[in-house]
Coordinates of C-alpha atoms in Angstrom, one line a residue:
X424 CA 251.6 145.5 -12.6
X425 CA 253.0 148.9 -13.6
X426 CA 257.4 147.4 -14.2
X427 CA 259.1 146.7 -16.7
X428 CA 259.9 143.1 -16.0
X429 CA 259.5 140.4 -18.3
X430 CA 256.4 138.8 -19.2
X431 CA 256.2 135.3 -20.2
X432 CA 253.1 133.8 -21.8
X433 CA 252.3 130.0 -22.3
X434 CA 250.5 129.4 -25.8
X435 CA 248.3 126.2 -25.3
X436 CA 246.0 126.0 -22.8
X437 CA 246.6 129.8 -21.7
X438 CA 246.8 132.0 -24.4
X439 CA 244.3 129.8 -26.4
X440 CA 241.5 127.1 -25.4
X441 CA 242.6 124.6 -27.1
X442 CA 246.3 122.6 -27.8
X443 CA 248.0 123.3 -31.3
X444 CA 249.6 120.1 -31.1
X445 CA 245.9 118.2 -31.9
X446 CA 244.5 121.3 -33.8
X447 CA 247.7 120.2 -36.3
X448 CA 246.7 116.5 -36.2
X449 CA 243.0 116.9 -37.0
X450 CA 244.2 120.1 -39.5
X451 CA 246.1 116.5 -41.3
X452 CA 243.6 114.5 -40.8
X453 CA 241.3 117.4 -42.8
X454 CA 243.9 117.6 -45.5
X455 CA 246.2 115.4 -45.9
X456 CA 245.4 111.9 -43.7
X457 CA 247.5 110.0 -45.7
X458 CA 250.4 111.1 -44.3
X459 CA 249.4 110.2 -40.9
X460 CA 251.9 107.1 -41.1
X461 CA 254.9 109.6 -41.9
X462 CA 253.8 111.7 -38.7
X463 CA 253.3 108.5 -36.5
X464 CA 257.1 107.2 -37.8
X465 CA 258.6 110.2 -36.2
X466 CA 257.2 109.2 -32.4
X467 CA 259.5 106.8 -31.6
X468 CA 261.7 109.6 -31.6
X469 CA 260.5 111.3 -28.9
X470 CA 257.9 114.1 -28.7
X471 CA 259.8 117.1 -30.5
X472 CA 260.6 115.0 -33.3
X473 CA 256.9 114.2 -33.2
X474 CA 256.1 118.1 -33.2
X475 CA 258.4 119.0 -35.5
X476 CA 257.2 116.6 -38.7
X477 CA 253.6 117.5 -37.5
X478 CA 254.6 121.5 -38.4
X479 CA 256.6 120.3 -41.2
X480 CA 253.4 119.5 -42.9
X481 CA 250.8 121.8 -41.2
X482 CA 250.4 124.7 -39.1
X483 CA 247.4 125.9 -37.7
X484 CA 245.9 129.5 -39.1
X485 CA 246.6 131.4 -35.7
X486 CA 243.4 133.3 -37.3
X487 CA 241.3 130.4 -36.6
X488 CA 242.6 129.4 -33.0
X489 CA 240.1 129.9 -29.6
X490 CA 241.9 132.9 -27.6
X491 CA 240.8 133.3 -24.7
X492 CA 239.9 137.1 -24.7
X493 CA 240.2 138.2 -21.6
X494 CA 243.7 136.8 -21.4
X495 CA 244.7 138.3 -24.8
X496 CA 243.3 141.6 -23.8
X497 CA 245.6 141.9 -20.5
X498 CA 248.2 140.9 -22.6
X499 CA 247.8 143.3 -24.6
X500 CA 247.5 145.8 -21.9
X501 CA 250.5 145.0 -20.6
X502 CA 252.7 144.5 -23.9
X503 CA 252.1 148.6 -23.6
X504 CA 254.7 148.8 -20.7
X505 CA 257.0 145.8 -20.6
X506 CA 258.3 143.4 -22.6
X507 CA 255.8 140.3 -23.4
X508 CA 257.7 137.0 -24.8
X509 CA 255.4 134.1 -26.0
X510 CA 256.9 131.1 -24.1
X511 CA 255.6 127.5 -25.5
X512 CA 256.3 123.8 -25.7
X513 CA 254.6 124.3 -29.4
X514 CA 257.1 124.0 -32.2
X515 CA 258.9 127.2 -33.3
X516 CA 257.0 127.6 -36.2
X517 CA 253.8 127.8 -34.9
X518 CA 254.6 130.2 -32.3
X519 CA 255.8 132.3 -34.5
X520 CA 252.8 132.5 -36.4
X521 CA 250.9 132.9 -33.8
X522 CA 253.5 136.2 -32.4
X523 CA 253.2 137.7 -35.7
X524 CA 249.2 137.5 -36.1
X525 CA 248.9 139.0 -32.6
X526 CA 251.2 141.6 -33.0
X527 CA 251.8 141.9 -29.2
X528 CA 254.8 139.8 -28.2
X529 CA 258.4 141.2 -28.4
X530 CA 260.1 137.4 -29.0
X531 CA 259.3 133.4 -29.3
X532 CA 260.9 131.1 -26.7
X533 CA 259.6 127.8 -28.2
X534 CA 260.3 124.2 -28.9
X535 CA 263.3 123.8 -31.5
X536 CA 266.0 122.1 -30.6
X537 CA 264.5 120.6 -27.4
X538 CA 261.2 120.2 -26.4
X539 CA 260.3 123.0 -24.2
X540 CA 257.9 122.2 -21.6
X541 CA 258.0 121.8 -17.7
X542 CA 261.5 122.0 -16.5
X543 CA 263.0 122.7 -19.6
X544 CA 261.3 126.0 -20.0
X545 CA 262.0 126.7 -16.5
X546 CA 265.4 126.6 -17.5
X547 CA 265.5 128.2 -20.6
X548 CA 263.4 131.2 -19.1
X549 CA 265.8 131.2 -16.2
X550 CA 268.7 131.2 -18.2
X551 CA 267.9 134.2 -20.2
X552 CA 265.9 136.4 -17.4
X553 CA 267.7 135.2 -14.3
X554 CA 266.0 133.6 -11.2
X555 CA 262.8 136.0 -10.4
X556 CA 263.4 137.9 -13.8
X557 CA 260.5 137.3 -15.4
X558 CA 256.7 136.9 -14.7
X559 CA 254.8 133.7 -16.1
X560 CA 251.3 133.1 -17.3
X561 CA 250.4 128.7 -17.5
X562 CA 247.7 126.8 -17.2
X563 CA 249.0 123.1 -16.1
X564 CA 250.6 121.4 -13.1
X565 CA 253.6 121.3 -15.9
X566 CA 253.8 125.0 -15.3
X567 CA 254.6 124.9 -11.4
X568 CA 258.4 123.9 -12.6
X569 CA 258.5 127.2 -14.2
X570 CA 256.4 129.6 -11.3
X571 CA 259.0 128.0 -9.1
X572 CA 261.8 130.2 -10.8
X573 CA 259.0 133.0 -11.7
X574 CA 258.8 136.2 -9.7
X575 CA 255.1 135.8 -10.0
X576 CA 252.4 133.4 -11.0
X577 CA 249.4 134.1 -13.6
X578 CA 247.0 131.2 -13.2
X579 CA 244.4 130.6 -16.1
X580 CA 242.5 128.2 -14.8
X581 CA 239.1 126.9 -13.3
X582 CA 240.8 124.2 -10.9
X583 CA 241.4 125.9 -7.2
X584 CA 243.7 123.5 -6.6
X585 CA 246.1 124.3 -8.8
X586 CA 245.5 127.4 -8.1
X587 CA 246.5 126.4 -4.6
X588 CA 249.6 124.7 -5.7
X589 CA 251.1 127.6 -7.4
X590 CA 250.8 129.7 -4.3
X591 CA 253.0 127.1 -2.8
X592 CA 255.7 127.7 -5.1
X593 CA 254.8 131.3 -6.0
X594 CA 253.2 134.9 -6.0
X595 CA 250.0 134.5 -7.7
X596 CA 249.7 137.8 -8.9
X597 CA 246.4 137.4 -10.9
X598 CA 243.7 134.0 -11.5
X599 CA 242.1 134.4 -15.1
X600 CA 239.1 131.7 -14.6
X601 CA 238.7 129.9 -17.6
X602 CA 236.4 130.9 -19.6
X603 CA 234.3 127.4 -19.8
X604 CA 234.6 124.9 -17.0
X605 CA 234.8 121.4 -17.4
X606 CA 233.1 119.5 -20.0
X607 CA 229.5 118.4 -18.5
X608 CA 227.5 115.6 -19.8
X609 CA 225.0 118.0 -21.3
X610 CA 228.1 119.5 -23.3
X611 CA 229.6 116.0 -24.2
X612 CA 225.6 115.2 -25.3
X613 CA 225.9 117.9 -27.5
X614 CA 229.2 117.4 -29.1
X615 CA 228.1 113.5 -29.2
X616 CA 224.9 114.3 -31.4
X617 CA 222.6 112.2 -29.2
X618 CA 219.6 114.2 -30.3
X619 CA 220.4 112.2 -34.1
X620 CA 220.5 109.0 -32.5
X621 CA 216.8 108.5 -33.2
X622 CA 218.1 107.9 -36.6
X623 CA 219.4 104.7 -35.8
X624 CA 215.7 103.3 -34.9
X625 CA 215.7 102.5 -38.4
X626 CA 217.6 99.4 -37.0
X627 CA 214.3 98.2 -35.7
X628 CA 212.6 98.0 -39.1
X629 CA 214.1 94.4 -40.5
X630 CA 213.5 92.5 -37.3
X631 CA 209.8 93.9 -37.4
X632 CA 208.8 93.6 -40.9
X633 CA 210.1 90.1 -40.1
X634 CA 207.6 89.6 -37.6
X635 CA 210.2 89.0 -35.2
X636 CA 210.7 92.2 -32.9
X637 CA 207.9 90.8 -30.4
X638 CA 210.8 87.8 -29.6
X639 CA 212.7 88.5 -26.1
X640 CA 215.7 87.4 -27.7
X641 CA 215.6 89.2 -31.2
X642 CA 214.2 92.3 -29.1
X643 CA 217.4 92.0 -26.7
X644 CA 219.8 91.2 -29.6
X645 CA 218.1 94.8 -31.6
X646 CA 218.5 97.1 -29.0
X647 CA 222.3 95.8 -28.2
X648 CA 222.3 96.9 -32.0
X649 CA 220.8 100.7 -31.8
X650 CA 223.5 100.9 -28.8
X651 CA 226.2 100.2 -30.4
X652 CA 225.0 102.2 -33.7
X653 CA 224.8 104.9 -31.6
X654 CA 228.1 104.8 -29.7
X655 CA 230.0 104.6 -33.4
X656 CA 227.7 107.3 -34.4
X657 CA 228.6 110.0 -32.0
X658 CA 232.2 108.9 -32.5
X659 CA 231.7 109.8 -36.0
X660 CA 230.1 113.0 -35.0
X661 CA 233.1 113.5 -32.9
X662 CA 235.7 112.9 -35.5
X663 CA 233.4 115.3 -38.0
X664 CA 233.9 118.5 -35.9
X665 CA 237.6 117.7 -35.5
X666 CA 238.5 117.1 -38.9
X667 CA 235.9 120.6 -39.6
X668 CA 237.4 122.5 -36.7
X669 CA 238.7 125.5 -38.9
X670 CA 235.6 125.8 -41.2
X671 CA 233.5 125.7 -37.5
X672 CA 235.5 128.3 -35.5
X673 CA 235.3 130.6 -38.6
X674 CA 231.4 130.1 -39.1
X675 CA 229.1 132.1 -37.7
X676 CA 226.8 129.5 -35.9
X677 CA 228.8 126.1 -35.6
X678 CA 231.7 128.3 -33.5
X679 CA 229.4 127.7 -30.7
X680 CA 229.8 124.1 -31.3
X681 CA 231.7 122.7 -28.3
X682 CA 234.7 121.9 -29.8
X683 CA 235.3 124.4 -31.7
X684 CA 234.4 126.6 -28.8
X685 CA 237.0 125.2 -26.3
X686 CA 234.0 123.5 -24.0
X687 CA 235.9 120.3 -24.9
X688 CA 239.6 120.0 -25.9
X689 CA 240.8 118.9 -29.3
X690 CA 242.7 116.4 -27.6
X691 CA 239.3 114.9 -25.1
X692 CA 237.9 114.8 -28.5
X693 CA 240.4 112.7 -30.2
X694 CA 240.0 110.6 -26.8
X695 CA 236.5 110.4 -27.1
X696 CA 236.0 109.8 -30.7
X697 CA 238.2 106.8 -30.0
X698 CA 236.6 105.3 -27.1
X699 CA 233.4 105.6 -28.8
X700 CA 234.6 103.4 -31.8
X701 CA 236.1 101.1 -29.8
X702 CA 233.0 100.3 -27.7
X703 CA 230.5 100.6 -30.6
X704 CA 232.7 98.2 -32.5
X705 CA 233.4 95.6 -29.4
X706 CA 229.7 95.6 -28.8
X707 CA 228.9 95.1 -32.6
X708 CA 231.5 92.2 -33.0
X709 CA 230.0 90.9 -29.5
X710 CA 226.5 90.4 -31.8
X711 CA 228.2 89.3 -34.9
X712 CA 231.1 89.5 -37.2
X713 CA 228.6 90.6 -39.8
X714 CA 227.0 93.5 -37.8
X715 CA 230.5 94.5 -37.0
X716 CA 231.1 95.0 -40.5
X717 CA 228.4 97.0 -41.3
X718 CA 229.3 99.4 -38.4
X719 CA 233.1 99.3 -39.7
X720 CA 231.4 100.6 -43.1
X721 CA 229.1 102.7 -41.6
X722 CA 232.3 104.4 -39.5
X723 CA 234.7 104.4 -43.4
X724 CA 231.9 105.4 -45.3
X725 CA 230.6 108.4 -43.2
X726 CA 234.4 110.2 -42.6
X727 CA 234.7 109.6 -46.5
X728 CA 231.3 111.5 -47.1
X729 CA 232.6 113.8 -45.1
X730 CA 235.8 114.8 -45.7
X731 CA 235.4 114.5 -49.7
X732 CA 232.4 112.8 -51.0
X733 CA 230.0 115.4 -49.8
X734 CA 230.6 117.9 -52.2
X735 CA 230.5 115.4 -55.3
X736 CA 226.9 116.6 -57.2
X737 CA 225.0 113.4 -56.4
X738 CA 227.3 111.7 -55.5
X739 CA 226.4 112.6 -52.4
X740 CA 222.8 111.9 -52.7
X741 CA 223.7 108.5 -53.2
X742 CA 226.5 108.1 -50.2
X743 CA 223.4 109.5 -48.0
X744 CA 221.1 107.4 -48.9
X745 CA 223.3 104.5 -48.4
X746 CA 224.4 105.2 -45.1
X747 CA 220.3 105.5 -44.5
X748 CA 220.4 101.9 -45.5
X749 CA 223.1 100.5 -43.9
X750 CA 220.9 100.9 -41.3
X751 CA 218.8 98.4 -42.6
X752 CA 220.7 96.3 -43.3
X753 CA 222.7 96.3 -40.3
X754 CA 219.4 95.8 -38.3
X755 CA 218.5 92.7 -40.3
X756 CA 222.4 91.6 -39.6
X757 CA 222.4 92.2 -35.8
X758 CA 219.4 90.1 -35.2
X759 CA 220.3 88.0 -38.0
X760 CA 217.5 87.6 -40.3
X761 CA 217.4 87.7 -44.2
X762 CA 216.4 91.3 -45.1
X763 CA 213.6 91.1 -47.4
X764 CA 214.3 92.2 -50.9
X765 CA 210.8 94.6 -50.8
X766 CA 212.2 95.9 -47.9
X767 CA 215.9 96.7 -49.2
X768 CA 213.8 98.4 -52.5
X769 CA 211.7 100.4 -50.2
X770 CA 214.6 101.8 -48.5
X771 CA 216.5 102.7 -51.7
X772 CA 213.8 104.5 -53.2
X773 CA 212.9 105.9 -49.9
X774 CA 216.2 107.5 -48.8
X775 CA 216.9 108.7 -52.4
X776 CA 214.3 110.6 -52.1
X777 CA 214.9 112.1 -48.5
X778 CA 218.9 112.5 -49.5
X779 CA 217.5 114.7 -52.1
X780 CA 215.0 116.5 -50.1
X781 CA 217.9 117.3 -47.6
X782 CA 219.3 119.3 -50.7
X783 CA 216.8 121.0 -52.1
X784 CA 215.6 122.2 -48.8
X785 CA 219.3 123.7 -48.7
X786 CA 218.6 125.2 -52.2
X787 CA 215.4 126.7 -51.3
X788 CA 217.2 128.0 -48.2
X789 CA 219.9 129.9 -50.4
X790 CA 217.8 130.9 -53.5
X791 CA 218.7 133.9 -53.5
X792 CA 222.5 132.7 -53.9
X793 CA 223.7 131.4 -57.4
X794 CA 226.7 130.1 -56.1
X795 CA 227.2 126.7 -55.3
X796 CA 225.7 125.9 -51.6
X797 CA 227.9 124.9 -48.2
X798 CA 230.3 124.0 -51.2
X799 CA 228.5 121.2 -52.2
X800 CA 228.4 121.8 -55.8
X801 CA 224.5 122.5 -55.8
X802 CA 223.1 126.0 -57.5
X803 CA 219.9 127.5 -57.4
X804 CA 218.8 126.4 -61.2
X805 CA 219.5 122.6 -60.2
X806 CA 216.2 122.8 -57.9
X807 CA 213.9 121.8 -60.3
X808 CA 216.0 118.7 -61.4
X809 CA 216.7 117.9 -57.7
X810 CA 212.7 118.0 -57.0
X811 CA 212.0 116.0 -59.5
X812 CA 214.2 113.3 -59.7
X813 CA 213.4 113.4 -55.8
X814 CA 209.7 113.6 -55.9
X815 CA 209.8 111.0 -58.3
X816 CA 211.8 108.7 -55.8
X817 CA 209.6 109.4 -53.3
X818 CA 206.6 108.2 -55.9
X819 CA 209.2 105.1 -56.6
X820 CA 209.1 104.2 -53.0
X821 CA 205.5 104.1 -53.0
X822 CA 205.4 102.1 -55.8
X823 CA 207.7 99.5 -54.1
X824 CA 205.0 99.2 -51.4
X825 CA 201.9 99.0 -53.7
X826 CA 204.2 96.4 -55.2
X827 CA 204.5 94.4 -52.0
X828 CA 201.1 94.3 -50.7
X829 CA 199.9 92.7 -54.1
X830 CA 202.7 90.3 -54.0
X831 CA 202.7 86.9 -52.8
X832 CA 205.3 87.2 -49.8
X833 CA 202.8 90.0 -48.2
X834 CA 200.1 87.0 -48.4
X835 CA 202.7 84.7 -46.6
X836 CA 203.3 87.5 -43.8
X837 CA 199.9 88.7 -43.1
X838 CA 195.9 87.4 -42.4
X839 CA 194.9 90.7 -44.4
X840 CA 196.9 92.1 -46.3
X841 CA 194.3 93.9 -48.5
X842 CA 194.7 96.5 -45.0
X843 CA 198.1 97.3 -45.9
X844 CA 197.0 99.0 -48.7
X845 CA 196.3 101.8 -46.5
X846 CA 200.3 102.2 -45.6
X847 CA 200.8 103.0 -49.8
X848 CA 198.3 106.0 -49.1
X849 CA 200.1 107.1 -45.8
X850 CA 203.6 106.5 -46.9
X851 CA 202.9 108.8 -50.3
X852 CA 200.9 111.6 -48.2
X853 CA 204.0 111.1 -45.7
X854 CA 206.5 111.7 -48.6
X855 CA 204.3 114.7 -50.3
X856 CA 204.2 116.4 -47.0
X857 CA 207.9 116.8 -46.9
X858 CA 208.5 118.1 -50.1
X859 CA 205.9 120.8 -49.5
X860 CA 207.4 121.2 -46.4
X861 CA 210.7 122.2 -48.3
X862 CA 209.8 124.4 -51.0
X863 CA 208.1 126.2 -48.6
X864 CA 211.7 126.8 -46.6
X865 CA 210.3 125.1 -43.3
X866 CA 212.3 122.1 -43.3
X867 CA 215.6 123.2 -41.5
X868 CA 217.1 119.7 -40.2
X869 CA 217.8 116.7 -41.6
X870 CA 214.4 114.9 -42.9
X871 CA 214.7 111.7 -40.9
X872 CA 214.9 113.9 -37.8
X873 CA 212.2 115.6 -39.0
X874 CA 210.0 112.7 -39.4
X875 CA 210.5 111.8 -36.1
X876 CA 209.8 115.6 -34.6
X877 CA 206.9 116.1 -36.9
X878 CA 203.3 115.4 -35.2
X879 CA 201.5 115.0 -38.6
X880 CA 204.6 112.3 -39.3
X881 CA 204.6 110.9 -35.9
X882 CA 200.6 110.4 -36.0
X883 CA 201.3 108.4 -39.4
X884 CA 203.4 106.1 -37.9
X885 CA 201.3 105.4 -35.4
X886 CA 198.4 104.8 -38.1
X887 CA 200.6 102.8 -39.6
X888 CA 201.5 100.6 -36.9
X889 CA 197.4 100.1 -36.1
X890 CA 197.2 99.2 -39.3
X891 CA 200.0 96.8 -39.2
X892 CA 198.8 95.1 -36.4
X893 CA 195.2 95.0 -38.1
X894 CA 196.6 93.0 -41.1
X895 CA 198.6 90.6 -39.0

């Protein structure tokens, strides 16, 4: 279009892939959660109460937000000819933020003394342009209300039949197609983790030490367990990229992370996270109050570690190698049997040791840095500490098992236990393999993962397992 008539732009949705209103909740869940409660108070209220103590508190750096850039660039095209007004339902204070970073909109119409969305904004465009005075760019079946009283319709959207509907109500003068379609279950996969739930096989390891995995029952009640690991997992996952959203849309790889990319809306993510927790804790109560529990404090513990715990120096070491063993110890309380105190010792030792690794493979990543690393309080002259006290866990770990197969409960458990001696040498050639792995800069993912992705590791465990079954 070559006039000079009004343009009117919507914010959320439109102008950006994303909603500012759940960018600002997980921007408080980042920084401030506690105040959650003070936001939730305001609800009752209605919804521009609830938007306006959200922005009291935060506002998202229009910096960091997901444009869409085809949209912003026609915008910007046309701000060179007629007057372009950012038109939004978001509070007044984020708009304007938002105006003043993009340097292409001559005024704000947005939500401050009422909420302006729908037919609100219809009027409130209407009232200041006149019937037909203006042209609109939305994204929503909200937006028809406003197209109706539009002299033209800019759709931004990937849905033909609201496409469809627009043209019912208005000139659709142009169709952006969003830029990613709906969320598929490859991109939801992604976003979910499932590639890490292999981690959660570790659930398997009480009832099988205990001799118990070959029962239908115990093998029924254990995988019920890994499920609903996993579920509260992802949901963890989920909540993780939401409460990191600014750090991830800023970095140079994890932008491409679906959420922070716009391939799943802050809001489905919320929804998601939520509906994940919910199942994984329903099914985990379903086995037993106690499993639940561990799942609760696998849920606490891992936000915790992530929002704040993470960048405490060994701290985090240990909040790692914990949530390795919850594990554990949530496997032994799903099926409910006693977890074995060799087994418990093995694991401490063990995931000390591969918490460790996980950092010093980060150090040996950034040795040329002497800063501290991802933030995490770590810097290049701690690598010797952090591969020795790790090493030396590792060693521990082994230890733990030579321990065991001389002890009398490995003579309760097994016909020949003199075979298990073999597990001691495959467990510490497992561990030494890893750590050469790292100071050589070729492990690159977390070391549990890599265990179970690594053909050398994968061909121990299946040694180990022959030699398992040998001794029973």
């Amino acid at each position: 279009m070559t006039d000079h008539l009004p343009l009117c732009v919507d914010l959320d949705g439109t102008l950006i892939a994303s909603d500012t209103l759940y960018d600002s909740l997980a921007e408080v869940l980042r920084t401030c959660p506690w105040r959650m409660a003070e936001i939730l108070m305001a609800l009752p209220r209605g919804k521009l109460a609830f938007k306006q103590a959200l922005a009291g508190i935060v506002v998202p750096d229009p910096a960091g937000l997901p444009y869409r850039v085809e949209v912003l660039d026609w915008i910007r095209a046309e701000s060179r000819h007629r007057p372009v007004f950012l038109a939004t339902a978001a509070d007044q204070r984020i708009a304007e933020r938002v105006a003043a970073h993009l340097a292409c909109f001559e005024g704000v119409i947005a939500s401050r003394e009422r909420n302006l969305s729908g037919a609100a904004k219809a009027r409130a465009l209407e009232a200041r342009f006149g019937s037909g005075g203006f042209d609109y760019a939305g994204n929503a079946s909200i937006d028809l209300e406003v197209w109706r009283c539009a002299r033209s319709a800019i759709v931004v959207t990937g849905d033909n039949t609201l496409t469809d509907r627009a043209r019912a109500v208005a000139m659709v003068a142009r169709v952006f197609p969003e830029d990613r379609g709906k969320p598929t279950p490859r991109v939801w996969a992604r976003a979910a983790r499932v590639h890490q739930w292999v981690k959660n096989l570790l659930l398997f390891l009480a009832p099988m030490a205990a001799h118990r995995l070959h029962e239908p029952a115990v093998f029924a009640e254990a995988v019920l367990g890994f499920i609903a690991f996993c579920l509260a997992a992802s949901a963890g996952y989920l909540i993780n990229d939401l409460v990191d959203l600014p750090a991830d849309r800023a970095h140079s790889t994890k932008r491409e992370r679906p959420i922070a990319a716009g391939s799943i809306t802050v809001r489905a993510g919320f929804l998601g996270a939520l509906l994940l927790a919910a199942a994984g804790l329903m099914l985990a109560l379903a086995l037993s109050p106690g499993f639940a529990g561990f799942v609760a404090a696998y849920l606490v513990l891992g936000q915790a570690y992530s929002a704040w715990l993470k960048r405490k120096v060994l701290i985090d070491v240990a909040v790692l190698a914990t949530l390795y063993s919850l594990r554990v110890a949530a496997g032994a309380a799903a099926v409910e049997v006693p977890l074995s105190f060799w087994l418990l010792a093995l694991s401490a030792y063990g995931f000390v040791s591969l918490a460790l690794l996980k950092r010093y493979a980060e150090l040996v990543a950034e040795a040329d840095r002497a800063t501290s690393v991802a933030y995490r309080g770590y810097r290049d002259c701690d690598r010797p500490v952090v591969l020795a006290f790790g090493a030396g866990a590792g060693l521990a770990a082994s230890l733990v098992m030579a321990l065991y197969v001389d002890s009398q409960a490995s003579q309760n458990l097994y016909a020949h236990p003199e075979y298990l001696w073999l597990l001691v040498a495959m467990l510490t050639l497992g561990i030494a393999r890893l750590w050469i792995a790292a100071g050589r800069g070729l492990l690159h993912e977390d070391p549990v993962l890599h265990v179970f992705r690594d053909r050398v590791s994968l061909a121990l465990g299946a040694a180990a397992a022959l030699v398992v079954v040998m001794a029973v």
